[in-house]
XYZ file of C-alpha atoms in Angstrom:
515
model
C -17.606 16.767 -37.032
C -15.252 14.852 -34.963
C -16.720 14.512 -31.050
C -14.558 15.450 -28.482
C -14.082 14.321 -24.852
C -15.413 16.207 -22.323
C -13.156 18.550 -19.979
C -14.113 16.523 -17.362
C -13.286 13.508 -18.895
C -9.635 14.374 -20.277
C -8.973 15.791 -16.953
C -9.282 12.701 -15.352
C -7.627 10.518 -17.952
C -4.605 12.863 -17.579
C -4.723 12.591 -14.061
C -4.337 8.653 -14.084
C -1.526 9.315 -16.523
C 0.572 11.632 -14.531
C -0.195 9.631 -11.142
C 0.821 6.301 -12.707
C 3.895 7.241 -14.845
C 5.162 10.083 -11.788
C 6.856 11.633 -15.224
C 5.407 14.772 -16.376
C 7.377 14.712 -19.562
C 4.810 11.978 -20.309
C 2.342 14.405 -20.966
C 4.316 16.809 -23.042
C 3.055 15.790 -26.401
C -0.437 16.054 -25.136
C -0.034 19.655 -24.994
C 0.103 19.658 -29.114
C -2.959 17.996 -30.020
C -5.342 21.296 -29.645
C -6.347 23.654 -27.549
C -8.732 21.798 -25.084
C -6.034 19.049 -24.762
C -3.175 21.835 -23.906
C -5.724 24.113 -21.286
C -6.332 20.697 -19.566
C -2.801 19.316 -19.067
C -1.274 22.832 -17.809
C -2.921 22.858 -14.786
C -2.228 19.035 -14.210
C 1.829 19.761 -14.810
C 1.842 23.279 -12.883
C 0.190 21.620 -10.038
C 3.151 19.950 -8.431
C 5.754 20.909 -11.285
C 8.679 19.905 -9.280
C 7.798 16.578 -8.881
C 8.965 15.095 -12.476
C 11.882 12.437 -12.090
C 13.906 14.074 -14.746
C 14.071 17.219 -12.349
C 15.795 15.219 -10.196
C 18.088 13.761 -12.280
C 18.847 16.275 -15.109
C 19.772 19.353 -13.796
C 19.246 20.359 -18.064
C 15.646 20.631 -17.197
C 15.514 23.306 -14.555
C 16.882 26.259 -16.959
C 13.419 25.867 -19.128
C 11.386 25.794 -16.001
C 12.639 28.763 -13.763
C 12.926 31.116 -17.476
C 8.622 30.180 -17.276
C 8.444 31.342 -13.954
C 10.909 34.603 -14.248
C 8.674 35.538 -17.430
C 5.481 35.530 -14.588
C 7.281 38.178 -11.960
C 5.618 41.353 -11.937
C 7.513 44.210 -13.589
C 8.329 45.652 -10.396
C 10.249 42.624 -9.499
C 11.763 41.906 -13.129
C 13.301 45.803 -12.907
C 14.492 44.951 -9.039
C 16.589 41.930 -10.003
C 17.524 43.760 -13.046
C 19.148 46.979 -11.197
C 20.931 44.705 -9.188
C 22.553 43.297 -11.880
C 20.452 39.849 -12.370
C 19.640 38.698 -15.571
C 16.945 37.186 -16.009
C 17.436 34.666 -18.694
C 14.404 36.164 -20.774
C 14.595 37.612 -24.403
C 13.882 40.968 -24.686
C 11.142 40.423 -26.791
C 9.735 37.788 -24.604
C 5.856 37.464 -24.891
C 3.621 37.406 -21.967
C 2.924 33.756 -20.558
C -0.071 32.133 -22.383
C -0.514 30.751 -19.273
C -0.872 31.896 -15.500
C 1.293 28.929 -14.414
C 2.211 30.202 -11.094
C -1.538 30.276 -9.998
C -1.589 26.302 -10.810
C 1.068 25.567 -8.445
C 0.075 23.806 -4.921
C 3.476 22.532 -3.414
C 6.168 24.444 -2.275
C 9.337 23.642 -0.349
C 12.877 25.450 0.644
C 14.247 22.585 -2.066
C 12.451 23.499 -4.654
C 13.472 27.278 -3.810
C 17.189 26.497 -3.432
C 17.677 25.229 -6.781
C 15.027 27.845 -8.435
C 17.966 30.756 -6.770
C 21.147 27.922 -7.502
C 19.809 28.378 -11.491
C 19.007 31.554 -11.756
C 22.218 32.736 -10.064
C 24.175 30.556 -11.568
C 23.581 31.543 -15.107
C 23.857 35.028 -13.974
C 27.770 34.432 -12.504
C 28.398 33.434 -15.951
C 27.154 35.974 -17.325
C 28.133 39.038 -15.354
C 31.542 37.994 -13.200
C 33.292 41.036 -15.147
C 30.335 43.358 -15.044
C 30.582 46.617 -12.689
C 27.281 45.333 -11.070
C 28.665 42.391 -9.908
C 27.169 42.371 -6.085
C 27.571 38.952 -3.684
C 26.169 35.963 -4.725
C 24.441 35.295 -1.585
C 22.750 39.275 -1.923
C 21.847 37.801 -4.982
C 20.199 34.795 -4.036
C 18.237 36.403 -1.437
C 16.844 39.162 -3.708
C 16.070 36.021 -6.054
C 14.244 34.097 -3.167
C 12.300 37.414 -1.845
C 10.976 38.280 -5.498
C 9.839 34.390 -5.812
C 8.436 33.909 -2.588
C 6.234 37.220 -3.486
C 5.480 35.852 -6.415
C 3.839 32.609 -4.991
C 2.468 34.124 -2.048
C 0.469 36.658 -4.736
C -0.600 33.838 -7.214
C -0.986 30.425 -5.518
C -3.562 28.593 -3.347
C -1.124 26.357 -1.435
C -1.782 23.016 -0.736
C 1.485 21.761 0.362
C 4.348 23.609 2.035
C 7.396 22.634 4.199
C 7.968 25.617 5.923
C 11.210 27.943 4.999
C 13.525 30.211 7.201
C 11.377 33.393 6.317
C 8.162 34.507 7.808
C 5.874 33.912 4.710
C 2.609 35.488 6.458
C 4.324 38.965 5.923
C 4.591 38.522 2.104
C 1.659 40.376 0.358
C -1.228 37.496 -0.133
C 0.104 35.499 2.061
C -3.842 35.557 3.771
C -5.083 33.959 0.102
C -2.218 31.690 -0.203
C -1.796 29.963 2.993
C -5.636 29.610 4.119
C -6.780 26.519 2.160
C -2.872 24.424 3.280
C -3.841 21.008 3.856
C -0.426 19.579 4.193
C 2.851 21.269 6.219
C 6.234 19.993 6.622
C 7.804 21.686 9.800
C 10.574 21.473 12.100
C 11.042 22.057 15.575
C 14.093 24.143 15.734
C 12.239 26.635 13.676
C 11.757 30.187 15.748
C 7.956 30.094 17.217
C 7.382 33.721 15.044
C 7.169 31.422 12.086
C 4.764 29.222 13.511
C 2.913 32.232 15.044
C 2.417 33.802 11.529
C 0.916 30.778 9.777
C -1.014 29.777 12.547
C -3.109 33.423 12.244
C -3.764 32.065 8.692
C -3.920 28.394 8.261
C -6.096 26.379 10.298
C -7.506 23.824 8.450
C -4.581 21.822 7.660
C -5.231 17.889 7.279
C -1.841 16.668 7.285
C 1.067 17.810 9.666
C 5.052 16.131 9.546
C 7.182 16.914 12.072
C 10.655 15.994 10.832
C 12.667 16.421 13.100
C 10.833 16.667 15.981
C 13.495 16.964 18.646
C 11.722 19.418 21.572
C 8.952 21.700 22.495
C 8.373 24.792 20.500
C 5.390 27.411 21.533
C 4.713 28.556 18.371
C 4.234 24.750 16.884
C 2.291 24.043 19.685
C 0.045 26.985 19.266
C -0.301 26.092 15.328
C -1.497 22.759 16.501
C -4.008 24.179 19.155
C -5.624 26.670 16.681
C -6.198 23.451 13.753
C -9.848 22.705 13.200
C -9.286 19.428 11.595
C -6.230 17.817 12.159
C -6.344 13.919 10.164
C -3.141 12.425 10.029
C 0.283 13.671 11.667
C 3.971 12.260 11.054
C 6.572 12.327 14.040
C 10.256 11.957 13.103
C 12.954 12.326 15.637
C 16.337 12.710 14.390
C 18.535 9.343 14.016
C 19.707 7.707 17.598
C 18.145 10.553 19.267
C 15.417 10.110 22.337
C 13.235 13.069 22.019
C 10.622 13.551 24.390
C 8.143 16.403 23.635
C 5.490 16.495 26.234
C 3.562 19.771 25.647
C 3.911 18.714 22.104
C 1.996 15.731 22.679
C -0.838 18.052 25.125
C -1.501 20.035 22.193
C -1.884 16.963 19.993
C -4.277 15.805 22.146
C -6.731 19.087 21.479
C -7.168 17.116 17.765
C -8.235 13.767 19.252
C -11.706 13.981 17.429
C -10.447 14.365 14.268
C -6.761 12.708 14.440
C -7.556 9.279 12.363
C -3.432 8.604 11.463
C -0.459 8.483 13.376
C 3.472 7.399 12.198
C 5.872 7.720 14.619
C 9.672 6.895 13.593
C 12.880 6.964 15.148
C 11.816 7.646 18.978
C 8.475 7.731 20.737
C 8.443 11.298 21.214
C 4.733 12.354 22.586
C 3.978 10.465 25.540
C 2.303 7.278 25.587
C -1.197 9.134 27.523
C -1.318 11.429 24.622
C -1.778 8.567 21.987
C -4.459 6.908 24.271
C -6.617 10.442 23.630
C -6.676 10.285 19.977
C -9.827 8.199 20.449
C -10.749 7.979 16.749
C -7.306 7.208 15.409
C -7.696 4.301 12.619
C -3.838 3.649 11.757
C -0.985 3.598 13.663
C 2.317 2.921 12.606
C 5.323 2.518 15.047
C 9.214 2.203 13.564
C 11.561 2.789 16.728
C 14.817 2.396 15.912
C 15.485 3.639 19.866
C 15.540 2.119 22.895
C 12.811 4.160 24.712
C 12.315 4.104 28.406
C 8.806 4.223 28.699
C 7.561 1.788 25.815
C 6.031 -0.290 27.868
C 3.367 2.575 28.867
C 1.685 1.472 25.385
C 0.357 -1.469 26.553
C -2.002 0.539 28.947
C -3.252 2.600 25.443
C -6.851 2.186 24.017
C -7.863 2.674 20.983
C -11.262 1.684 20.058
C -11.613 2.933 16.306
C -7.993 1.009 15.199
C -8.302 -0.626 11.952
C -4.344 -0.850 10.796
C -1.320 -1.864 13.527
C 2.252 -1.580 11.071
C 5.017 -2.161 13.463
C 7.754 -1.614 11.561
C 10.505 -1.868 13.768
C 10.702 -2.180 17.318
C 13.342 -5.107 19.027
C 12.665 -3.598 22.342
C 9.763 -3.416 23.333
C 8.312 -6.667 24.546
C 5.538 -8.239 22.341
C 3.105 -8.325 25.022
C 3.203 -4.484 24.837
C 1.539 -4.313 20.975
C -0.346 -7.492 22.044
C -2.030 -5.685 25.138
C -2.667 -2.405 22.910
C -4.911 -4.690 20.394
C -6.383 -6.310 23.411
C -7.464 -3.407 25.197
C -8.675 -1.461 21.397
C -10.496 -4.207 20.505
C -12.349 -5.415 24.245
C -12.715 -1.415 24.356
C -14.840 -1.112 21.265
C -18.917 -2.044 20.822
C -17.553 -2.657 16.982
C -14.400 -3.574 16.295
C -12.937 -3.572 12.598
C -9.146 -3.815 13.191
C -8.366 -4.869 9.488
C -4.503 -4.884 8.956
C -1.751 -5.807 11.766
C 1.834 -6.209 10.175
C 4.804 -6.952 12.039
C 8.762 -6.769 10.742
C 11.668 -6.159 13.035
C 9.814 -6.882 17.002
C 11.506 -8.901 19.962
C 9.579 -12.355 18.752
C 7.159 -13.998 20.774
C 7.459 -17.137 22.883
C 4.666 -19.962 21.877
C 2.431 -19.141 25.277
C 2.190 -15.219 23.760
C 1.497 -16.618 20.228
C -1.466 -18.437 22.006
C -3.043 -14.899 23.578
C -2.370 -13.308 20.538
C -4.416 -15.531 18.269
C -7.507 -15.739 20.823
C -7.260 -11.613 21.164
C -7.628 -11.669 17.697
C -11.007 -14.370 17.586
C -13.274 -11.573 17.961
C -12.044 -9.876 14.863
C -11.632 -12.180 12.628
C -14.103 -11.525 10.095
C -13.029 -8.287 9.486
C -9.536 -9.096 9.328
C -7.866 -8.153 5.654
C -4.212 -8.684 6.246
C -3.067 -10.879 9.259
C 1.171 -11.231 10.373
C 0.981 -14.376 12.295
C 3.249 -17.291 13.816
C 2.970 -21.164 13.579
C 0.476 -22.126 16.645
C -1.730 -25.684 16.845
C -4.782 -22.886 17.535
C -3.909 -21.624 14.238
C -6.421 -22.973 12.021
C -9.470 -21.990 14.101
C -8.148 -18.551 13.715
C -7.999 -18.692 10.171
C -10.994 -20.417 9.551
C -12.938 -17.947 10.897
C -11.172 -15.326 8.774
C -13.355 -14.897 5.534
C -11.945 -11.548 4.526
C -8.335 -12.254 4.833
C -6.335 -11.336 1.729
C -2.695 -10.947 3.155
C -1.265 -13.396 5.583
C 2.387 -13.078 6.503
C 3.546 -16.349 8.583
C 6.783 -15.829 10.560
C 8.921 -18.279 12.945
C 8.740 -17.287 16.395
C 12.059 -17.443 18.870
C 11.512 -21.279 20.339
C 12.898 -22.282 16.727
C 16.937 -21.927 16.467
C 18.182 -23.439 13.342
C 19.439 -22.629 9.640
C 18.644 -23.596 6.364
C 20.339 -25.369 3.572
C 19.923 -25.368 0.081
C 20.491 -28.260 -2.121
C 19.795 -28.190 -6.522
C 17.163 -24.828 -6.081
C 15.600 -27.096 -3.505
C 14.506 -25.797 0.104
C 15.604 -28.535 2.487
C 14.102 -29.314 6.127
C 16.380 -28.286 8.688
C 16.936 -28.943 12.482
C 14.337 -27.193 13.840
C 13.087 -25.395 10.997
C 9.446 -25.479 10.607
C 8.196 -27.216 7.522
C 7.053 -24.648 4.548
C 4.359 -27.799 3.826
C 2.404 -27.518 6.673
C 1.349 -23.650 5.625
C 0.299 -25.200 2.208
C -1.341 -28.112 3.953
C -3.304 -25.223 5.932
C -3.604 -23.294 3.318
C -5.622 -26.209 1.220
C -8.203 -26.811 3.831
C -9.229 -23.144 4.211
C -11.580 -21.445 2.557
C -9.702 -18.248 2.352
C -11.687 -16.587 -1.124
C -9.778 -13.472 -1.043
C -6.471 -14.858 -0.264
C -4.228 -13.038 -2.788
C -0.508 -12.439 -1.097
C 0.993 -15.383 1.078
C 4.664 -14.239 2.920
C 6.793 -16.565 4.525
C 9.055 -14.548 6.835
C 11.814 -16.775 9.018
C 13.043 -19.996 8.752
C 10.740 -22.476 7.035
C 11.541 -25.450 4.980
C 10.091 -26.515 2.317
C 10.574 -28.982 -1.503
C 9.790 -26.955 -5.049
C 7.870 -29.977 -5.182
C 5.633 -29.558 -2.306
C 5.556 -25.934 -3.971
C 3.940 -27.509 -6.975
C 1.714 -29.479 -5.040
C 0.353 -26.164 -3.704
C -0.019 -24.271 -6.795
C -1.747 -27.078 -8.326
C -4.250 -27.137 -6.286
C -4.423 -23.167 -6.178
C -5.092 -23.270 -10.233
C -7.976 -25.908 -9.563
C -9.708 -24.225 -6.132
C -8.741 -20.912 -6.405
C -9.825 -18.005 -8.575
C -7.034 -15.145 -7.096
C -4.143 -14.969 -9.006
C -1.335 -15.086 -5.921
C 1.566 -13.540 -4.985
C 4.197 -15.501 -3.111
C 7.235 -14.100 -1.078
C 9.624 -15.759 0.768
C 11.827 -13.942 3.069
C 14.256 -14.326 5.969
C 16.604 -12.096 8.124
C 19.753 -14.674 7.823
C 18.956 -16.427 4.885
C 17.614 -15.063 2.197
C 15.322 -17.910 0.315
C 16.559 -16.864 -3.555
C 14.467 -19.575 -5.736
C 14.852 -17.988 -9.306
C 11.576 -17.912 -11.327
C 12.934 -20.402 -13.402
C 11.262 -24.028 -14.515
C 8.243 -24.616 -12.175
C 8.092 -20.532 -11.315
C 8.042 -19.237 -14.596
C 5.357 -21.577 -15.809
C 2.977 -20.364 -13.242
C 4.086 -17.142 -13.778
C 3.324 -17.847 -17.121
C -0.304 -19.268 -16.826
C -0.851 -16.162 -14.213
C -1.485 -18.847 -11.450
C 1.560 -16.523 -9.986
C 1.126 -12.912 -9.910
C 4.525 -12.475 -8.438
C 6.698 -14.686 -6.522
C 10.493 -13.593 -4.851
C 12.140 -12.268 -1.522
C 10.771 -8.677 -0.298
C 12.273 -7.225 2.729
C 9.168 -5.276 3.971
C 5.113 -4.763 3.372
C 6.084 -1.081 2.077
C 7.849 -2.936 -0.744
C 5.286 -6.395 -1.384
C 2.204 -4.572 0.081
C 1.883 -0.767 -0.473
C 0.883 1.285 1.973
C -1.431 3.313 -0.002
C -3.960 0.025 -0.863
C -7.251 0.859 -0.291
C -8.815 -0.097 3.158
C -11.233 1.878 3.031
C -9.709 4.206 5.268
């Protein structure tokens, strides 16, 4: 008899499947192998059934989908969409579901509940313009949305939900369905009664997004407030808008033992002070796209657990701000273990804050993993002394003005343009083991020659196989993988080597750091 894999085992090679492809129509044939192989993969599509690119894409696709879910509504519900002239896409000799597909189903958003009403609806106009039970589509749609909602709300566990218009606490199992959320989407022009309903039910959510968040709102506040576990929360303000949410930020501050992530983007929109109580948060990441008044309040915050600083964007705030926050996290802690700090868009430093910066960073150094940093003669001691360091991401700082030229593919030295050899130079006397991902971000100069020169020596001292990027706000450094490139791309010396515009795109955020 032929041995077959364990539950267990197929579970978790579907799993890799689904997370590395992001297409559930990968999976599809699975379900025809047997019966094991089809009771395993169900649960793996239904979980997040939505999320399949061709959904996005195809609008083909959706029909099939919302005919499984209208075969799942209760009778009750089939006969009220029926009387009020709905059809329901079903033959009349549809079986039962093999399946309970509905109770495998952990996300839920308005999105996903627009176009479930836009196709059923939709095929219904076509269906019954002419009929005498022709009723307004918008009746329609909300009868549609009512009857679906009930139907989660009776049959899922939700894990993640951006929250509708509608009070979904008042929906029959609501109590089942919302009490295990772990991840909300909200907004803050949402009435507080919605907020007031799901915060008598879910309290032990782990992930909260606030997109936009514009202003104050009691009922989001008292959601917060009533949390028992609050890890990682998401601030959005709307686009070129300076949102300040103070009472906001006072209820944030009830989850400082268990807050470990914060992104902020757009605006600062919590106070400065209420950051500095989330005394165990890990990661921070900052994109300000604003000019905001009271920036410089963040150079008085202390965080003694930080591990990864992404400042994304902020031309505004001087650098001595972010320089002064690691400062005071890291003199603030009895073990510090910052481990990533990535700067893109900042108001550059001048060469006596590039100084400060690299001794604030001395007593960290060995448990540094990914290191932005600017050309300094106290460089190499830095470096040295980092034996973890697999990321660095050298930049130009603002005492070098200049451009660069470009002459046959080759990268030529410029008025004041800092020479690309001296990195490799630096590179080549360090004993950097773990170095995999070199950036070059600014103006730096620099032969395919002395390139080769450098990977040379990488093939012959180096185990890593290394990624090299090359990027610049004004120039973009385009050396095709051609000749020299492709052979080392070709040997695997080179992992990867081009122009990326930001870590989320040549160092993903979700690499493991242990966090």
């Amino acid at each position: 008899m032929q041995a077959l894999l364990p539950t267990d085992c197929l579970n978790g090679i579907f799993k890799c499947l689904l997370d590395d492809l992001n297409d559930a129509s990968s999976l599809h044939s699975c379900l025809l192998v047997n019966k094991l192989w089809c009771e395993t993969v169900i649960p793996l599509l239904w979980n997040n059934p939505w999320q399949c690119a061709k959904l996005i894409i195809n609008n083909n696709d959706w029909p099939p989908l919302v005919r499984t879910l209208l075969s799942c509504l209760p009778e009750d519900s089939k006969e009220i969409l029926r009387n009020n002239g709905i059809n329901l896409l079903l033959r009349t000799t549809s079986s039962p579901p093999l399946f309970d597909y509905v109770g495998y189903c952990q996300h839920l958003s308005p999105t996903v509940m627009d176009k479930l009403k836009s196709v059923t609806v939709d095929e219904d106009n076509k269906n019954n313009v002419n009929s005498e039970c022709y009723l307004p589509k918008a009746y329609r749609e909300h009868l549609v949305e009512q009857e679906f909602y009930k139907l989660f709300m009776t049959k899922c566990s939700l894990k993640y939900l951006v929250l509708p218009k509608i009070p979904l606490a008042y929906f029959p199992g609501a109590s089942h369905c919302l009490e295990y959320l772990r991840e909300l989407k909200c907004y803050t022009e949402r009435p507080p009664e919605l907020f007031y309903g799901l915060a008598h039910i879910s309290r032990n959510l782990h992930r909260l997004t606030i997109y936009p968040c514009d202003q104050d709102n009691d009922g989001l506040i008292t959601l917060i407030k009533l949390q028992k576990g609050l890890k990682t929360l998401v601030l959005v303000s709307s686009e070129d808008y300076v949102s300040i949410c103070p009472e906001i930020g006072q209820a944030l501050a009830t989850q400082m033992h268990s807050l470990s992530s914060l992104k902020i983007r757009q605006s600062l929109c919590i106070p400065p002070k209420a950051i500095s109580s989330f005394i165990n948060l890990r990661i921070l990441q900052l994109d300000i796209t604003t000019e905001v008044s009271n920036i410089e309040l963040l150079s008085r915050v202390i965080l003694p657990k930080l591990e990864i600083l992404d400042i994304f964007c902020d031309e505004n705030a001087p650098f001595n701000t972010y320089s002064s926050l690691i400062s005071n996290s890291i003199s603030s802690s009895n073990s510090p273990c910052l481990k990533r700090i990535y700067w893109h868009k900042i108001n550059l430093p001048c060469s006596e804050e590039i100084g400060q910066y690299i001794q604030i960073l001395l007593p960290v150094s060995s448990t540094l993993r990914f290191l932005t940093v600017w050309w300094s003669e106290e460089l190499f001691t830095l470096l040295n002394l980092c034996d973890q360091l697999e990321t660095i991401k050298f930049c130009n700082h603002k005492d070098l003005r200049g451009n660069v030229d470009y002459l046959s593919n080759n990268l030529i030295e410029s008025e004041n343009c800092l020479q690309g050899k001296l990195i490799f130079e630096l590179l080549k006397v360090l004993s950097l083991e773990n170095l995999c991902i070199i950036c070059l971000q600014g103006r730096w100069a620099f032969t395919l020659q002395e390139l080769k020169e450098f990977l040379e020596f990488w093939k012959e001292q180096r185990k890593n196989t290394l990624s090299v990027y090359l990027l610049s706000f004004e120039n973009k450094f385009k050396i095709e993988p051609e000749g020299i490139i492709r052979e080392y791309l070709s040997e695997g010396i080179l992992k990867d080597f081009g122009d990326r515009d930001s870590l989320e795109n040549f160092y993903s955020m979700e690499v493991n750091m242990n966090i």
